[in-house]
Structures are given as structure tokens and as C-alpha cells.
């Protein structure tokens, strides 16, 4: 059965109507409320991304997720992503093993290289080692997830001479997903390792990922991995309101602020026009914006086309009034998710 959830970076761009900006502290507290609501309305997973820049509030998602674990009962809690290249894999395992204890078996890790690079100079890493750092640290994280006692010779990480790693996760092993923006080489590596994969589908036509996902499954099976381990997730930007036209109108400004800010740092990004935006919220675009029925129907199509096991709606990407964010989460959990689940449950029966 498809898993449905929310992802966020704790965005904090100025609000459209007032031009006021939530403080980092206020935005972090809001995220705990969002986690609790997502659990209450029956969503399956909530993920928080790690960033080290002013326009996103969360640099330590594990602490926010730990706070969210205490008053929730069923929702799974994951990073989205942890920038593995610039952190200690042992500490990462220990942090999420602790969340696993607080949540009683609901913690996960989503590891990634990260879409921004501020963490590298901040923590003393060299960008020229970008790929080597990630590959070696992923291997160490996987070993820590498998074994208590570690004998490890590091090149880009520490050497560990027969030391134990505690606390252990309550689950036998923490689920570890690996995120990618759609890089072919990354897809091959993740498939060979037999790890579940998450694609950031935030532009263009989602159908472009179909061949990549088919290759992931084929390569993973050829490498001897079990079919049930080769799970595919995706996350995309979106917004839900009872009035679909209003949802499209309201979401443009905050989204443009984020895209335009990123375009200043990245030559392959461009400032967003309203015409481009309308293409993305249209039937073949990668943004899921509208009323509950519109969002559900568009999501069903993508989930079915790509054969996804998990989808996370990144809600929102630019700051929206928090009461409206909570309403969007409520609509996703109480109206969108039931329609999607009912559709795929019916397909399984047929």
C-alpha cells in the first residue's frame, strides 16, 4: 500500500500579505505542531530536511523529530535529508536510534548529498571530496546499522578499532533511504546496494523519471537484491486548499521567492515566471496544487505511472501563514490520502 506523508525544510521566507517573517524559533515550534497534526489525520510519514542557511529554519532535524515523537503514535519520522557527506555517520545513527526509542520504532533516516553545500566549509570538509565522502560515510552508516561492534578503517572518516555503538535502534535495523535528484550514477549505486530510493521530483514532467525507476529496479534485482527492499519514493512541491483556484493563486508568490533566491546561486536555475508556474501546476507538471480532489487525481496518476511505494508532499516550499499550512495538512490527511488509498486498494482487489 502506498505511504503518504509530508516533507518540509522549515522554510521562512517573508509572508506575502504582511511581509513579516517567522523567526527560526517560531518556525521550529510550528513544525512540532505540524508533526502532531499529520499523525492525528492519519498520514504515514513526516520528514524534515537539514540546511545551514537563513531561509530554512532547521539545521538539526533529528532534534525537531525527537520533539515530534513524544506526542505522536503512528507516524514515521525521517530526515529529508540528512547531509551525510558533512556529518559523522555514527552520531547520525545514534541520534535516530534515540528517536526510535522515543517514538517506539518509528524512526528512519533519509541520507543524501544535499542540494546545498554550505555545510561543507561549516564543518571543515572539502567539496572536491564530495562523492568520496558520501560513499564512504554511507558504508559506515550501514555498518553501524548492522553491527554493534565496529572495526573500520577510514580514509575520509575516522578509523574505529573494535568499538561498540550505542544506543541501538528499537527496530532490528533503522530503515535507511537514499535521496537523489535523479542522477543516473546515484541511481545505479543505490540499486546495487539494495537500498530504497527517493527522487526529488520538483520540475519538468514526472514521467521523465519512469525509465530511471525501471532501471533502478532492474539493476537492483540483477545485483541479487530482494524485490521488497527496492522501494521507490518521491517528494514534490505542493499546496492544498478547499478552493483550487485560490490555492494556485496563493502558492505562486511564496514559491517564486524560493526559486528566485536559489537561481541567484545556481546558473542552471532561472527566476520563475507565472507562465512557467502554471505549466508546473498543470496536468503534466511536478507541482501538486489545488483542491483535495484535484491534488488526489493528479497524485494517483503519478504514483501509478511511476509505481511509487511512498510519496511525500513538500508543503509548502515558501512560507505560508501557519494556520493555512495546518489546514492544508488536514486536507491532505482527511481528504486526499483516503481517496488515493481507496483507489490503490481497489486496484489490488481487482
Coordinates of C-alpha atoms in Angstrom, one line a residue:
X1 CA 0.0 0.0 0.0
X2 CA 1.3 3.5 -0.9
X3 CA 2.7 5.5 2.0
X4 CA 1.8 9.2 2.1
X5 CA 3.3 12.0 4.0
X6 CA 4.7 15.5 4.4
X7 CA 8.2 16.8 3.9
X8 CA 9.5 20.3 4.9
X9 CA 12.6 22.3 5.2
X10 CA 11.1 24.7 7.8
X11 CA 11.1 27.5 5.2
X12 CA 11.0 31.1 6.4
X13 CA 10.6 33.5 3.6
X14 CA 8.6 36.7 4.2
X15 CA 4.8 36.2 4.2
X16 CA 3.0 37.6 1.1
X17 CA 0.4 39.7 2.7
X18 CA 2.3 41.3 5.6
X19 CA 6.0 40.9 4.5
X20 CA 6.6 39.6 8.1
X21 CA 9.0 36.7 8.6
X22 CA 8.6 33.9 11.2
X23 CA 11.7 33.7 13.4
X24 CA 13.7 30.5 13.3
X25 CA 12.5 29.6 16.8
X26 CA 8.8 30.2 15.9
X27 CA 9.1 28.1 12.7
X28 CA 10.8 25.2 14.6
X29 CA 8.0 25.2 17.2
X30 CA 5.4 25.2 14.3
X31 CA 7.0 22.1 12.9
X32 CA 6.3 20.1 16.1
X33 CA 2.6 21.1 15.8
X34 CA 2.6 20.1 12.1
X35 CA 4.0 16.6 13.0
X36 CA 1.4 16.1 15.7
X37 CA -1.4 17.1 13.3
X38 CA 0.0 14.9 10.5
X39 CA -0.2 12.0 12.9
X40 CA -3.7 12.8 14.0
X41 CA -5.1 13.0 10.5
X42 CA -3.6 9.6 9.6
X43 CA -0.6 10.4 7.4
X44 CA 2.2 7.8 7.3
X45 CA 5.4 9.7 7.4
X46 CA 6.8 13.2 8.2
X47 CA 10.3 14.3 7.0
X48 CA 12.4 17.3 7.8
X49 CA 15.4 18.4 5.7
X50 CA 18.8 19.7 7.0
X51 CA 20.0 23.1 5.8
X52 CA 22.5 25.6 7.0
X53 CA 21.2 28.9 5.6
X54 CA 19.0 31.7 6.8
X55 CA 15.9 30.9 4.7
X56 CA 15.4 27.5 6.2
X57 CA 15.0 27.1 9.9
X58 CA 16.2 23.6 10.5
X59 CA 19.9 22.6 10.8
X60 CA 19.2 19.7 13.2
X61 CA 16.1 17.8 12.0
X62 CA 16.7 15.0 14.5
X63 CA 16.0 17.3 17.4
X64 CA 12.7 18.5 15.9
X65 CA 11.7 14.9 15.1
X66 CA 12.5 13.8 18.6
X67 CA 10.2 16.5 19.9
X68 CA 7.5 15.4 17.5
X69 CA 8.0 11.8 18.6
X70 CA 6.8 12.3 22.1
X71 CA 3.1 13.2 21.4
X72 CA 2.6 11.1 18.3
X73 CA 1.5 7.4 18.0
X74 CA 1.8 6.1 14.5
X75 CA 3.5 8.4 12.0
X76 CA 7.0 7.5 10.9
X77 CA 9.7 10.2 11.4
X78 CA 12.5 10.7 9.0
X79 CA 15.1 13.2 7.9
X80 CA 14.5 14.6 4.4
X81 CA 17.5 14.7 4.1
X82 CA 20.4 14.3 6.4
X83 CA 23.5 15.7 4.6
X84 CA 25.6 12.6 5.2
X85 CA 28.7 13.9 3.5
X86 CA 29.3 16.5 6.1
X87 CA 28.3 14.7 9.3
X88 CA 29.6 11.8 11.4
X89 CA 27.7 8.6 10.4
X90 CA 28.0 7.1 13.9
X91 CA 26.4 10.2 15.5
X92 CA 23.7 10.1 12.9
X93 CA 22.9 6.5 13.7
X94 CA 22.9 7.2 17.5
X95 CA 20.6 10.2 17.0
X96 CA 18.0 8.3 15.1
X97 CA 18.3 5.3 17.3
X98 CA 17.3 7.7 20.1
X99 CA 14.3 8.9 18.1
X100 CA 13.4 5.3 17.6
X101 CA 13.3 4.8 21.4
X102 CA 11.2 8.0 21.9
X103 CA 8.8 7.0 19.1
X104 CA 8.8 3.3 19.8
X105 CA 10.1 2.0 16.4
X106 CA 9.1 4.8 14.1
X107 CA 12.4 6.4 13.2
X108 CA 14.0 6.4 9.7
X109 CA 17.0 8.1 8.0
X110 CA 16.9 9.6 4.5
X111 CA 20.5 10.2 3.6
X112 CA 21.6 12.5 0.8
X113 CA 24.4 14.6 -0.6
X114 CA 22.2 17.7 0.0
X115 CA 21.0 20.2 -2.5
X116 CA 23.2 23.0 -1.0
X117 CA 26.8 23.0 0.0
X118 CA 27.0 25.4 3.0
X119 CA 27.6 22.5 5.4
X120 CA 31.0 21.6 3.8
X121 CA 33.0 24.7 4.8
X122 CA 31.0 25.0 8.0
X123 CA 32.2 21.6 9.3
X124 CA 35.6 21.6 7.6
X125 CA 35.0 19.4 4.6
X126 CA 36.4 19.9 1.1
X127 CA 33.9 20.0 -1.8
X128 CA 36.5 18.2 -4.0
X129 CA 35.8 15.1 -1.9
X130 CA 32.0 15.4 -2.4
X131 CA 31.4 11.9 -3.8
X132 CA 34.0 10.0 -1.8
X133 CA 32.8 11.5 1.4
X134 CA 29.2 10.4 0.7
X135 CA 30.1 6.9 -0.5
X136 CA 32.4 6.1 2.5
X137 CA 30.1 7.6 5.1
X138 CA 27.1 5.7 3.7
X139 CA 29.1 2.4 4.0
X140 CA 29.9 3.3 7.7
X141 CA 26.3 4.2 8.5
X142 CA 25.1 0.9 7.0
X143 CA 27.7 -1.0 9.1
X144 CA 26.6 0.8 12.3
X145 CA 23.0 -0.1 11.4
X146 CA 24.0 -3.8 11.1
X147 CA 26.6 -4.3 13.9
X148 CA 27.2 -3.2 17.5
X149 CA 30.9 -3.7 17.4
X150 CA 32.8 -1.9 14.6
X151 CA 36.2 -2.5 13.1
X152 CA 36.6 0.2 10.5
X153 CA 39.5 1.6 8.6
X154 CA 38.6 5.1 7.3
X155 CA 40.0 7.2 4.5
X156 CA 37.6 10.1 4.6
X157 CA 36.2 9.1 8.0
X158 CA 37.6 8.1 11.4
X159 CA 39.2 4.7 12.0
X160 CA 37.2 2.7 14.6
X161 CA 39.2 -0.1 16.3
X162 CA 36.6 -2.5 17.6
X163 CA 34.3 -0.1 19.4
X164 CA 30.7 -0.6 20.3
X165 CA 27.9 1.7 19.1
X166 CA 25.0 2.5 21.5
X167 CA 22.1 3.0 21.9
X168 CA 20.7 0.5 19.4
X169 CA 17.5 1.1 17.5
X170 CA 14.4 -0.5 18.9
X171 CA 13.7 -1.7 15.4
X172 CA 16.0 -4.5 14.3
X173 CA 17.5 -2.0 11.9
X174 CA 16.7 1.6 11.0
X175 CA 15.2 1.9 7.6
X176 CA 17.7 3.9 5.5
X177 CA 16.5 5.5 2.3
X178 CA 18.9 7.4 -0.1
X179 CA 17.7 10.5 -1.8
X180 CA 18.7 11.8 -5.2
X181 CA 17.6 14.5 -7.6
X182 CA 17.6 12.0 -10.5
X183 CA 21.3 11.4 -11.1
X184 CA 21.9 8.3 -13.1
X185 CA 25.1 7.3 -11.4
X186 CA 23.5 7.7 -8.0
X187 CA 20.5 5.6 -9.0
X188 CA 22.9 2.8 -10.1
X189 CA 24.8 2.9 -6.8
X190 CA 21.7 2.9 -4.7
X191 CA 20.2 0.0 -6.8
X192 CA 23.4 -2.1 -6.4
X193 CA 23.3 -1.5 -2.6
X194 CA 19.7 -2.7 -2.5
X195 CA 18.6 0.5 -0.6
X196 CA 15.2 2.2 -1.0
X197 CA 15.5 5.4 -3.1
X198 CA 13.7 8.7 -3.0
X199 CA 13.6 11.1 -6.0
X200 CA 13.1 14.8 -5.7
X201 CA 10.7 15.5 -8.5
X202 CA 10.4 19.3 -8.4
X203 CA 10.4 20.3 -12.0
X204 CA 9.5 19.2 -15.5
X205 CA 7.3 16.2 -16.2
X206 CA 7.3 13.4 -13.6
X207 CA 7.1 10.9 -16.4
X208 CA 10.8 11.6 -17.2
X209 CA 11.6 9.6 -14.0
X210 CA 9.9 6.4 -15.3
X211 CA 12.8 4.9 -17.2
X212 CA 15.2 5.8 -14.3
X213 CA 12.9 4.0 -11.8
X214 CA 12.7 1.0 -14.2
X215 CA 16.5 0.9 -14.4
X216 CA 16.7 1.1 -10.6
X217 CA 14.5 -2.0 -10.2
X218 CA 16.3 -3.9 -13.0
X219 CA 19.8 -3.2 -11.7
X220 CA 18.8 -3.9 -8.1
X221 CA 17.4 -7.3 -9.0
X222 CA 20.4 -8.1 -11.2
X223 CA 22.6 -7.3 -8.2
X224 CA 20.8 -10.0 -6.2
X225 CA 18.7 -7.7 -4.0
X226 CA 15.2 -8.6 -2.9
X227 CA 12.3 -7.0 -4.7
X228 CA 10.7 -5.9 -1.4
X229 CA 13.8 -4.0 -0.5
X230 CA 13.8 -1.9 -3.7
X231 CA 11.3 0.7 -2.7
X232 CA 10.8 3.9 -4.6
X233 CA 9.7 7.2 -3.0
X234 CA 9.3 10.7 -4.4
X235 CA 8.7 14.1 -3.0
X236 CA 7.3 17.1 -4.8
X237 CA 6.2 20.6 -4.0
X238 CA 2.6 21.3 -3.4
X239 CA -0.3 23.1 -1.7
X240 CA -3.9 22.2 -0.9
X241 CA -6.9 24.5 -0.2
X242 CA -10.6 23.9 -0.4
X243 CA -10.8 26.4 -3.3
X244 CA -8.5 25.1 -6.1
X245 CA -8.2 28.5 -7.9
X246 CA -7.2 30.2 -4.7
X247 CA -4.7 27.5 -3.9
X248 CA -3.0 28.1 -7.3
X249 CA -3.1 31.9 -6.8
X250 CA -1.8 31.8 -3.2
X251 CA 1.1 29.4 -3.8
X252 CA 2.8 31.3 -6.6
X253 CA 4.3 34.1 -4.6
X254 CA 5.9 32.1 -1.9
X255 CA 7.2 29.5 -4.4
X256 CA 8.6 32.2 -6.7
X257 CA 10.5 33.7 -3.7
X258 CA 12.3 30.4 -3.1
X259 CA 13.0 29.7 -6.8
X260 CA 14.3 33.2 -7.4
X261 CA 16.6 33.1 -4.4
X262 CA 18.0 29.7 -5.4
X263 CA 18.5 31.0 -9.0
X264 CA 21.0 33.6 -7.7
X265 CA 23.3 30.8 -6.6
X266 CA 22.8 28.3 -9.4
X267 CA 23.3 29.1 -13.0
X268 CA 21.0 26.4 -14.3
X269 CA 18.0 27.8 -12.3
X270 CA 16.0 30.8 -13.6
X271 CA 13.7 33.2 -11.9
X272 CA 10.1 31.8 -12.1
X273 CA 7.5 33.4 -14.3
X274 CA 3.8 32.9 -13.8
X275 CA 3.6 31.1 -17.1
X276 CA 6.2 28.6 -16.1
X277 CA 4.4 28.1 -12.8
X278 CA 1.1 27.4 -14.5
X279 CA 2.8 24.6 -16.5
X280 CA 4.1 23.0 -13.3
X281 CA 0.8 23.1 -11.6
X282 CA -0.9 21.8 -14.7
X283 CA -1.7 18.2 -15.6
X284 CA 1.9 17.3 -16.7
X285 CA 3.9 19.4 -14.2
X286 CA 5.6 18.4 -11.0
X287 CA 3.7 20.6 -8.6
X288 CA 0.6 19.4 -6.9
X289 CA -1.5 22.4 -6.2
X290 CA -5.3 22.7 -6.0
X291 CA -8.3 21.5 -4.1
X292 CA -8.3 18.0 -2.5
X293 CA -9.9 16.2 -5.5
X294 CA -7.5 17.9 -8.0
X295 CA -4.4 17.0 -5.9
X296 CA -5.6 13.4 -5.3
X297 CA -6.3 12.8 -9.0
X298 CA -3.0 14.2 -10.1
X299 CA -1.1 12.2 -7.5
X300 CA -2.9 9.0 -8.3
X301 CA -1.7 9.4 -11.9
X302 CA 1.9 10.0 -11.0
X303 CA 2.0 7.2 -8.3
X304 CA 0.6 4.8 -10.8
X305 CA 2.8 5.8 -13.7
X306 CA 6.0 5.6 -11.6
X307 CA 4.9 2.7 -9.4
X308 CA 5.8 4.6 -6.2
X309 CA 5.8 3.0 -2.8
X310 CA 5.9 6.3 -1.0
X311 CA 5.1 9.9 -1.8
X312 CA 5.8 13.0 0.4
X313 CA 4.2 16.3 -0.4
X314 CA 6.6 19.1 0.3
X315 CA 4.2 21.6 1.9
X316 CA 4.9 24.4 1.5
X317 CA 8.2 25.4 -0.2
X318 CA 7.9 29.1 0.6
X319 CA 6.4 30.4 3.9
X320 CA 2.6 30.4 4.1
X321 CA 0.5 31.5 7.1
X322 CA 0.8 28.7 9.6
X323 CA -3.0 28.3 10.1
X324 CA -3.3 27.7 6.4
X325 CA -0.4 25.2 6.5
X326 CA -2.2 23.3 9.2
X327 CA -5.4 23.3 7.1
X328 CA -3.5 22.0 4.1
X329 CA -2.1 19.2 6.2
X330 CA -5.6 18.4 7.5
X331 CA -7.0 18.3 3.9
X332 CA -4.1 16.0 2.8
X333 CA -4.7 13.6 5.6
X334 CA -8.5 13.6 5.7
X335 CA -9.5 14.0 2.0
X336 CA -6.6 13.5 -0.3
X337 CA -4.9 10.5 1.3
X338 CA -8.2 8.4 1.7
X339 CA -9.0 8.9 -1.9
X340 CA -5.6 7.8 -3.0
X341 CA -5.6 4.8 -0.7
X342 CA -9.1 3.7 -1.8
X343 CA -8.0 3.8 -5.4
X344 CA -5.0 1.6 -4.9
X345 CA -6.8 -0.7 -2.5
X346 CA -9.4 -1.3 -5.3
X347 CA -6.7 -2.0 -7.8
X348 CA -5.2 -4.6 -5.5
X349 CA -8.5 -6.4 -5.2
X350 CA -9.0 -6.3 -9.0

